[in-house]
PDB file of C-alpha atoms and ligand atoms in Angstrom:
ATOM      1  CA  MET A  15      -0.333  -0.341  -0.100  1.00  0.00           C
ATOM      2  CA  ASP A  16       1.591   3.389  -1.018  1.00  0.00           C
ATOM      3  CA  TYR A  17       1.456   6.406   0.709  1.00  0.00           C
ATOM      4  CA  VAL A  18      -1.286   8.047  -0.631  1.00  0.00           C
ATOM      5  CA  GLU A  19      -3.415   5.155  -0.050  1.00  0.00           C
ATOM      6  CA  LEU A  20      -2.807   4.977   3.380  1.00  0.00           C
ATOM      7  CA  LEU A  21      -3.937   8.803   3.769  1.00  0.00           C
ATOM      8  CA  LYS A  22      -7.126   7.934   2.011  1.00  0.00           C
ATOM      9  CA  ARG A  23      -7.478   4.962   4.189  1.00  0.00           C
ATOM     10  CA  ALA A  24      -6.716   7.116   7.292  1.00  0.00           C
ATOM     11  CA  ARG A  25      -9.690   9.560   6.032  1.00  0.00           C
ATOM     12  CA  ASP A  26     -12.367   7.297   5.208  1.00  0.00           C
ATOM     13  CA  GLN A  27     -11.902   6.045   8.777  1.00  0.00           C
ATOM     14  CA  LEU A  28     -12.352   9.570  10.301  1.00  0.00           C
ATOM     15  CA  PRO A  29     -16.072  10.630  10.951  1.00  0.00           C
ATOM     16  CA  GLU A  30     -17.356  13.169   8.857  1.00  0.00           C
ATOM     17  CA  SER A  31     -18.120  15.602  11.785  1.00  0.00           C
ATOM     18  CA  VAL A  32     -14.215  15.969  12.072  1.00  0.00           C
ATOM     19  CA  PHE A  33     -13.939  17.738   8.922  1.00  0.00           C
ATOM     20  CA  GLU A  34     -16.924  19.812   9.380  1.00  0.00           C
ATOM     21  CA  LYS A  35     -15.478  21.242  12.711  1.00  0.00           C
ATOM     22  CA  GLU A  36     -12.080  21.842  11.128  1.00  0.00           C
ATOM     23  CA  ARG A  37     -13.614  23.902   8.196  1.00  0.00           C
ATOM     24  CA  PHE A  38     -12.834  27.438   8.675  1.00  0.00           C
ATOM     25  CA  GLU A  39     -16.161  29.415   8.016  1.00  0.00           C
ATOM     26  CA  ILE A  40     -15.888  32.743   6.012  1.00  0.00           C
ATOM     27  CA  PRO A  41     -18.727  35.055   7.279  1.00  0.00           C
ATOM     28  CA  LYS A  42     -21.204  36.424   4.650  1.00  0.00           C
ATOM     29  CA  VAL A  43     -21.637  39.924   4.278  1.00  0.00           C
ATOM     30  CA  ARG A  44     -24.953  41.489   5.612  1.00  0.00           C
ATOM     31  CA  GLY A  45     -26.678  44.553   3.966  1.00  0.00           C
ATOM     32  CA  HIS A  46     -28.904  46.111   1.851  1.00  0.00           C
ATOM     33  CA  ILE A  47     -29.460  48.207  -1.365  1.00  0.00           C
ATOM     34  CA  GLU A  48     -30.161  51.732  -0.624  1.00  0.00           C
ATOM     35  CA  GLY A  49     -31.075  53.727  -3.928  1.00  0.00           C
ATOM     36  CA  ASN A  50     -27.809  53.328  -6.011  1.00  0.00           C
ATOM     37  CA  LYS A  51     -25.853  52.422  -3.175  1.00  0.00           C
ATOM     38  CA  THR A  52     -25.175  49.263  -1.253  1.00  0.00           C
ATOM     39  CA  VAL A  53     -24.730  49.212   2.244  1.00  0.00           C
ATOM     40  CA  ILE A  54     -22.769  46.540   4.097  1.00  0.00           C
ATOM     41  CA  VAL A  55     -23.217  46.108   7.866  1.00  0.00           C
ATOM     42  CA  ASN A  56     -20.821  43.758   8.770  1.00  0.00           C
ATOM     43  CA  PHE A  57     -17.725  44.516   6.917  1.00  0.00           C
ATOM     44  CA  GLN A  58     -15.496  45.272   9.780  1.00  0.00           C
ATOM     45  CA  GLN A  59     -16.491  42.183  11.612  1.00  0.00           C
ATOM     46  CA  ILE A  60     -15.610  40.436   8.874  1.00  0.00           C
ATOM     47  CA  ALA A  61     -11.976  41.694   8.707  1.00  0.00           C
ATOM     48  CA  GLY A  62     -11.657  40.884  12.433  1.00  0.00           C
ATOM     49  CA  VAL A  63     -12.880  37.223  11.853  1.00  0.00           C
ATOM     50  CA  LEU A  64      -9.962  36.858   9.095  1.00  0.00           C
ATOM     51  CA  ARG A  65      -7.862  38.661  11.369  1.00  0.00           C
ATOM     52  CA  ARG A  66      -6.784  41.198   8.855  1.00  0.00           C
ATOM     53  CA  PRO A  67      -6.568  45.156   8.683  1.00  0.00           C
ATOM     54  CA  VAL A  68      -9.945  46.381   7.445  1.00  0.00           C
ATOM     55  CA  ASP A  69      -8.123  48.617   5.027  1.00  0.00           C
ATOM     56  CA  HIS A  70      -6.520  45.886   3.251  1.00  0.00           C
ATOM     57  CA  LEU A  71      -9.537  43.713   2.970  1.00  0.00           C
ATOM     58  CA  LEU A  72     -11.658  46.971   1.828  1.00  0.00           C
ATOM     59  CA  LYS A  73      -8.646  47.761  -0.730  1.00  0.00           C
ATOM     60  CA  TYR A  74      -8.906  44.453  -2.503  1.00  0.00           C
ATOM     61  CA  VAL A  75     -13.160  44.140  -2.478  1.00  0.00           C
ATOM     62  CA  LEU A  76     -13.303  47.672  -4.022  1.00  0.00           C
ATOM     63  CA  LYS A  77     -10.534  46.880  -6.669  1.00  0.00           C
ATOM     64  CA  GLU A  78     -12.164  43.496  -7.433  1.00  0.00           C
ATOM     65  CA  LEU A  79     -15.812  45.355  -7.856  1.00  0.00           C
ATOM     66  CA  ALA A  80     -14.328  47.818  -9.731  1.00  0.00           C
ATOM     67  CA  THR A  81     -16.382  50.138  -7.480  1.00  0.00           C
ATOM     68  CA  PRO A  82     -15.901  53.169  -4.998  1.00  0.00           C
ATOM     69  CA  GLY A  83     -16.577  52.312  -1.519  1.00  0.00           C
ATOM     70  CA  ASP A  84     -15.324  53.785   1.683  1.00  0.00           C
ATOM     71  CA  ILE A  85     -16.113  52.867   5.535  1.00  0.00           C
ATOM     72  CA  LYS A  86     -18.115  55.667   7.288  1.00  0.00           C
ATOM     73  CA  LYS A  87     -18.053  56.615  10.878  1.00  0.00           C
ATOM     74  CA  SER A  88     -20.737  54.574  12.191  1.00  0.00           C
ATOM     75  CA  GLY A  89     -18.856  51.317  10.761  1.00  0.00           C
ATOM     76  CA  LEU A  90     -20.821  50.844   7.658  1.00  0.00           C
ATOM     77  CA  LEU A  91     -19.368  50.188   4.563  1.00  0.00           C
ATOM     78  CA  VAL A  92     -20.982  51.984   1.627  1.00  0.00           C
ATOM     79  CA  LEU A  93     -20.410  50.911  -1.872  1.00  0.00           C
ATOM     80  CA  GLY A  94     -21.033  53.375  -4.722  1.00  0.00           C
ATOM     81  CA  SER A  95     -22.904  51.050  -7.037  1.00  0.00           C
ATOM     82  CA  LYS A  96     -25.760  48.435  -6.745  1.00  0.00           C
ATOM     83  CA  ILE A  97     -24.074  44.890  -5.908  1.00  0.00           C
ATOM     84  CA  PRO A  98     -25.313  41.790  -5.306  1.00  0.00           C
ATOM     85  CA  ALA A  99     -23.999  40.462  -1.700  1.00  0.00           C
ATOM     86  CA  SER A 100     -23.089  37.142  -3.637  1.00  0.00           C
ATOM     87  CA  ARG A 101     -20.752  39.179  -5.700  1.00  0.00           C
ATOM     88  CA  ILE A 102     -19.149  40.361  -2.736  1.00  0.00           C
ATOM     89  CA  ASN A 103     -19.111  37.360  -0.706  1.00  0.00           C
ATOM     90  CA  GLU A 104     -17.457  35.736  -3.683  1.00  0.00           C
ATOM     91  CA  LYS A 105     -14.574  38.499  -3.391  1.00  0.00           C
ATOM     92  CA  ILE A 106     -14.345  37.625   0.192  1.00  0.00           C
ATOM     93  CA  ARG A 107     -13.742  33.916  -0.599  1.00  0.00           C
ATOM     94  CA  ARG A 108     -10.926  35.094  -2.704  1.00  0.00           C
ATOM     95  CA  TYR A 109      -9.007  37.335  -0.224  1.00  0.00           C
ATOM     96  CA  ALA A 110      -9.457  34.564   2.247  1.00  0.00           C
ATOM     97  CA  HIS A 111      -7.970  32.406  -0.041  1.00  0.00           C
ATOM     98  CA  ASP A 112      -5.319  34.379  -1.072  1.00  0.00           C
ATOM     99  CA  PHE A 113      -4.339  36.327   1.942  1.00  0.00           C
ATOM    100  CA  VAL A 114      -5.615  34.096   4.894  1.00  0.00           C
ATOM    101  CA  LEU A 115      -6.019  30.580   4.527  1.00  0.00           C
ATOM    102  CA  CYS A 116      -2.919  28.596   4.747  1.00  0.00           C
ATOM    103  CA  PRO A 117      -2.130  26.630   1.376  1.00  0.00           C
ATOM    104  CA  ASP A 118      -0.599  23.727   2.727  1.00  0.00           C
ATOM    105  CA  CYS A 119      -3.302  23.025   5.714  1.00  0.00           C
ATOM    106  CA  GLY A 120      -6.001  24.962   4.875  1.00  0.00           C
ATOM    107  CA  LYS A 121      -6.395  26.778   8.126  1.00  0.00           C
ATOM    108  CA  PRO A 122      -6.777  30.569   9.026  1.00  0.00           C
ATOM    109  CA  ASP A 123      -3.880  30.765  11.498  1.00  0.00           C
ATOM    110  CA  THR A 124      -1.670  32.773   9.708  1.00  0.00           C
ATOM    111  CA  GLU A 125      -0.105  36.135   9.706  1.00  0.00           C
ATOM    112  CA  ILE A 126       1.384  38.297   6.862  1.00  0.00           C
ATOM    113  CA  SER A 127       5.041  39.500   7.379  1.00  0.00           C
ATOM    114  CA  LYS A 128       7.117  41.570   5.431  1.00  0.00           C
ATOM    115  CA  GLU A 129      10.781  40.634   4.937  1.00  0.00           C
ATOM    116  CA  THR A 130      13.582  42.488   3.600  1.00  0.00           C
ATOM    117  CA  GLY A 131      13.503  43.061  -0.251  1.00  0.00           C
ATOM    118  CA  GLY A 132       9.822  43.926  -0.052  1.00  0.00           C
ATOM    119  CA  LEU A 133       8.206  40.589  -0.195  1.00  0.00           C
ATOM    120  CA  SER A 134       5.684  39.366   1.892  1.00  0.00           C
ATOM    121  CA  TYR A 135       4.942  35.724   3.491  1.00  0.00           C
ATOM    122  CA  LEU A 136       1.994  34.087   4.779  1.00  0.00           C
ATOM    123  CA  LYS A 137       3.239  32.394   7.752  1.00  0.00           C
ATOM    124  CA  CYS A 138       1.149  29.408   9.117  1.00  0.00           C
ATOM    125  CA  SER A 139       1.156  29.066  13.016  1.00  0.00           C
ATOM    126  CA  ALA A 140      -0.642  25.611  12.694  1.00  0.00           C
ATOM    127  CA  CYS A 141       1.483  23.912  10.604  1.00  0.00           C
ATOM    128  CA  GLY A 142       4.676  26.173   9.771  1.00  0.00           C
ATOM    129  CA  ALA A 143       4.443  26.945   6.229  1.00  0.00           C
ATOM    130  CA  LYS A 144       5.387  30.057   4.559  1.00  0.00           C
ATOM    131  CA  HIS A 145       4.346  30.948   1.355  1.00  0.00           C
ATOM    132  CA  PRO A 146       5.073  34.064  -0.449  1.00  0.00           C
ATOM    133  CA  VAL A 147       1.923  36.451  -0.930  1.00  0.00           C
ATOM    134  CA  LYS A 148       1.252  39.149  -3.159  1.00  0.00           C
ATOM    135  CA  SER A 149       2.376  42.444  -1.163  1.00  0.00           C
ATOM    136  CA  LYS A 150       0.357  44.891  -3.409  1.00  0.00           C
ATOM    137  CA  ILE A 151      -3.190  44.764  -4.183  1.00  0.00           C
TER     138      ILE A 151
HETATM  139 ZN1  LIG B 225      -0.770  25.612   7.445  1.00  0.00          ZN
END
């Protein structure tokens, strides 16, 4: 039996609930359309769950959605056009994939560190993996 097969066999013996618990849930946006704008009420909380600066997440999402937008004093994110929540969720998922989740173990226990030469790395505290990450959005 080779290694891959061993892994497969070990995995088959684990109850499904183990995987359920391990999977990191990326929060979904909550909000509504207001005239020609989209208001998101929990954007800061999402950045908090992802443990990334809200400005970093915002910059990415605005660029990907090609829309202007900013965070008001009240904490609401107001986007300058009508955008369905599903599209915003998709961008946040992609952000998490690129900047939060460890490519090796899939856990969100990571941080971005800047090192000499302007390179940034995604470092995982769960498995110790270190991967280069885009430093500019
Ligand atoms: Zn990892």
